[in-house]
Amino acid sequence: MGVEGISAQGLRRELDDPLRTSAHPLYRPLLWAVLACIVVAVTWAALARIDEVTRGEGRVVPVSRMQKIQSLEGGILGDLLVREGDMVRRGQPLVRLDRTHFQTSYDESANQAIVLAAAIARLQAEVLGKGAIAFPPEVPPGSSVARSERELFVSRRSKREEGRRTLHQQMQIAQGQLAIVQPLAARKLVSEMEALKLRQDIAA
């Protein structure tokens, strides 16, 4: 009984002690700070604007008519003379192509033109029966093309002369045979058809 009475009395004294029942000194400022943060957060959420990012596909259409830039001949890009956004004028070079491919094609075409010019000169000499080829200025006389055409010219001329000699010999033989057959045909010793065939061979 005595212990319980003392404990109850001590508890009442502690509850009645103003130092123990008073709030902590930082309690009120902390409470006001929390309330202020809540008010600021609500106000910002109601008034602030949040940027939204949206992705999509689009196409830029110029006001004036679109100009298609292209080259008549394809090639490898050597130099780019303008940059994106630069202002250009009509006739201004935009790119410079690599000349390697074009130079090679030009050289091949030039060589082919020389070969054809030399061949034409040789054929003209053959048709006109000339003894030598008169090459045009674009065909160097000492070039391999000129030498090749001269060799071909001499070879073809030799074949033609040989063919003429062979034909002349055959004609002489046919004329001799005809000279023998004609008297025999007149005397009905050989067929007239054989004499006629010899005449046709000579005429051919």
Coordinates of C-alpha atoms in Angstrom, one line a residue:
M1 CA 0.0 0.0 0.0
G2 CA 2.7 2.5 0.9
V3 CA 4.7 1.8 -2.3
E4 CA 1.6 2.1 -4.5
G5 CA 0.6 5.4 -2.8
I6 CA 4.1 6.9 -3.2
S7 CA 4.2 5.9 -6.9
A8 CA 0.8 7.4 -7.6
Q9 CA 1.8 10.6 -5.8
G10 CA 5.1 10.8 -7.8
L11 CA 3.3 10.3 -11.0
R12 CA 0.9 13.1 -10.3
R13 CA 3.7 15.4 -9.5
E14 CA 5.4 14.6 -12.7
L15 CA 2.2 15.3 -14.7
D16 CA 1.6 18.5 -12.9
D17 CA 5.2 19.7 -13.5
P18 CA 5.0 22.5 -16.1
L19 CA 8.6 21.8 -17.3
R20 CA 7.7 18.3 -18.2
T21 CA 4.3 18.9 -19.8
S22 CA 5.5 21.9 -22.0
A23 CA 6.2 21.4 -25.7
H24 CA 9.7 21.2 -27.2
P25 CA 11.1 24.6 -28.2
L26 CA 11.5 23.6 -32.0
Y27 CA 8.0 22.1 -32.2
R28 CA 6.1 25.1 -33.4
P29 CA 8.7 26.4 -35.9
L30 CA 9.0 22.9 -37.4
L31 CA 5.2 22.7 -37.7
W32 CA 5.0 26.0 -39.5
A33 CA 7.8 25.0 -41.8
V34 CA 6.0 21.8 -42.8
L35 CA 2.7 23.7 -43.4
A36 CA 4.6 26.3 -45.5
C37 CA 6.1 23.6 -47.7
I38 CA 2.7 22.0 -48.2
V39 CA 1.2 25.3 -49.2
V40 CA 4.1 26.1 -51.6
A41 CA 3.8 22.6 -53.2
V42 CA 0.1 22.9 -53.8
T43 CA 0.4 26.4 -55.2
W44 CA 3.3 25.4 -57.6
A45 CA 1.3 22.3 -58.8
A46 CA -1.7 24.5 -59.5
L47 CA 0.1 27.4 -61.3
A48 CA 3.4 26.0 -62.8
R49 CA 3.6 24.9 -66.5
I50 CA 5.4 21.6 -67.3
D51 CA 6.9 21.2 -70.7
E52 CA 6.0 17.9 -72.5
V53 CA 8.2 16.2 -75.1
T54 CA 6.4 14.5 -77.9
R55 CA 8.1 12.6 -80.8
G56 CA 6.7 12.5 -84.2
E57 CA 7.6 12.4 -87.9
G58 CA 7.3 15.5 -90.2
R59 CA 8.4 16.9 -93.5
V60 CA 9.8 20.3 -94.2
V61 CA 8.1 21.9 -97.2
P62 CA 9.7 25.0 -98.7
V63 CA 7.6 28.0 -99.7
S64 CA 9.1 28.0 -103.2
R65 CA 9.2 25.2 -105.7
M66 CA 11.6 22.4 -104.7
Q67 CA 14.8 22.3 -106.7
K68 CA 16.2 18.8 -107.4
I69 CA 20.0 18.9 -107.6
Q70 CA 21.6 16.1 -109.6
S71 CA 24.5 15.5 -112.0
L72 CA 24.1 14.4 -115.6
E73 CA 27.1 12.1 -115.1
G74 CA 27.8 10.1 -111.9
G75 CA 31.2 9.9 -110.2
I76 CA 33.2 10.0 -107.0
L77 CA 32.9 13.1 -105.0
G78 CA 36.3 14.9 -104.8
D79 CA 35.5 18.2 -103.1
L80 CA 32.3 19.6 -101.5
L81 CA 32.3 23.4 -102.2
V82 CA 29.3 24.4 -100.1
R83 CA 27.9 23.5 -96.7
E84 CA 24.3 23.0 -95.5
G85 CA 22.6 26.3 -95.1
D86 CA 24.8 28.2 -97.5
M87 CA 23.2 30.6 -100.0
V88 CA 24.1 29.7 -103.6
R89 CA 23.5 31.4 -106.9
R90 CA 22.7 30.0 -110.3
G91 CA 25.7 28.5 -112.0
Q92 CA 27.8 28.3 -108.9
P93 CA 29.8 25.1 -108.6
L94 CA 28.6 23.0 -105.7
V95 CA 30.8 19.9 -105.9
R96 CA 33.9 18.8 -107.7
L97 CA 34.1 15.2 -108.9
D98 CA 37.2 13.1 -108.9
R99 CA 38.8 13.3 -112.3
T100 CA 40.5 9.9 -112.2
H101 CA 37.6 7.9 -113.8
F102 CA 36.8 10.6 -116.3
Q103 CA 40.4 11.0 -117.3
T104 CA 40.8 7.3 -117.9
S105 CA 37.6 7.2 -120.0
Y106 CA 38.9 10.2 -122.0
D107 CA 42.3 8.7 -122.6
E108 CA 40.6 5.5 -123.8
S109 CA 38.3 7.4 -126.2
A110 CA 41.2 9.5 -127.5
N111 CA 43.3 6.3 -128.2
Q112 CA 40.3 4.7 -129.9
A113 CA 39.9 7.8 -132.1
I114 CA 43.6 7.6 -133.1
V115 CA 43.2 3.9 -134.0
L116 CA 40.1 4.6 -136.1
A117 CA 41.8 7.6 -137.9
A118 CA 44.8 5.4 -138.8
A119 CA 42.5 2.6 -140.1
I120 CA 40.6 5.1 -142.3
A121 CA 43.9 6.4 -143.7
R122 CA 45.0 2.8 -144.6
L123 CA 41.7 1.9 -146.2
Q124 CA 41.8 5.1 -148.3
A125 CA 45.3 4.2 -149.5
E126 CA 44.2 0.7 -150.4
V127 CA 41.1 2.0 -152.3
L128 CA 43.1 4.6 -154.2
G129 CA 45.9 2.2 -154.9
K130 CA 48.6 4.3 -153.3
G131 CA 52.0 3.0 -152.4
A132 CA 52.0 4.5 -148.9
I133 CA 49.6 5.7 -146.2
A134 CA 49.1 9.4 -145.6
F135 CA 48.3 9.6 -141.9
P136 CA 46.3 12.6 -140.5
P137 CA 48.1 14.9 -138.0
E138 CA 46.4 13.3 -135.0
V139 CA 48.2 10.0 -135.8
P140 CA 52.0 10.2 -134.9
P141 CA 54.0 8.6 -137.7
G142 CA 56.3 6.8 -135.2
S143 CA 53.5 5.5 -133.0
S144 CA 52.7 1.8 -132.6
V145 CA 49.3 2.4 -134.3
A146 CA 51.0 3.8 -137.4
R147 CA 53.5 0.9 -137.5
S148 CA 50.7 -1.6 -137.2
E149 CA 48.7 -0.1 -140.0
R150 CA 51.7 0.0 -142.3
E151 CA 52.4 -3.6 -141.7
L152 CA 48.8 -4.5 -142.4
F153 CA 48.8 -2.3 -145.5
V154 CA 51.9 -4.1 -146.9
S155 CA 50.5 -7.5 -146.0
R156 CA 47.1 -6.9 -147.7
R157 CA 48.8 -5.4 -150.7
S158 CA 51.0 -8.5 -151.1
K159 CA 48.0 -10.8 -150.8
R160 CA 46.2 -8.8 -153.5
E161 CA 49.1 -8.9 -155.9
E162 CA 49.5 -12.6 -155.3
G163 CA 45.8 -13.1 -156.0
R164 CA 46.1 -11.1 -159.2
R165 CA 49.0 -13.2 -160.4
T166 CA 47.2 -16.4 -159.6
L167 CA 44.1 -15.2 -161.4
H168 CA 46.2 -14.2 -164.4
Q169 CA 47.9 -17.6 -164.6
Q170 CA 44.5 -19.3 -164.4
M171 CA 43.2 -17.1 -167.2
Q172 CA 46.2 -18.0 -169.4
I173 CA 45.6 -21.7 -168.8
A174 CA 42.0 -21.4 -169.6
Q175 CA 42.8 -19.4 -172.8
G176 CA 45.3 -22.1 -173.9
Q177 CA 42.7 -24.8 -173.2
L178 CA 40.1 -22.9 -175.2
A179 CA 42.5 -22.5 -178.1
I180 CA 42.9 -26.3 -178.2
V181 CA 39.3 -27.1 -177.7
Q182 CA 37.8 -24.7 -180.3
P183 CA 39.2 -26.5 -183.4
L184 CA 38.2 -29.8 -182.0
A185 CA 34.7 -28.5 -181.3
A186 CA 34.4 -27.2 -184.8
R187 CA 35.3 -30.7 -186.1
K188 CA 32.8 -32.2 -183.7
L189 CA 35.6 -34.1 -181.9
V190 CA 34.7 -32.6 -178.5
S191 CA 31.4 -31.3 -177.0
E192 CA 30.5 -27.7 -177.7
M193 CA 29.5 -27.4 -174.0
E194 CA 33.1 -27.9 -173.0
A195 CA 34.2 -25.0 -175.2
L196 CA 31.4 -22.9 -173.8
K197 CA 32.4 -23.6 -170.2
L198 CA 36.0 -22.5 -171.0
R199 CA 34.7 -19.2 -172.4
Q200 CA 32.7 -18.6 -169.2
D201 CA 35.7 -19.3 -167.0
I202 CA 37.8 -16.8 -169.0
A203 CA 35.0 -14.2 -168.8
A204 CA 34.6 -14.7 -165.1

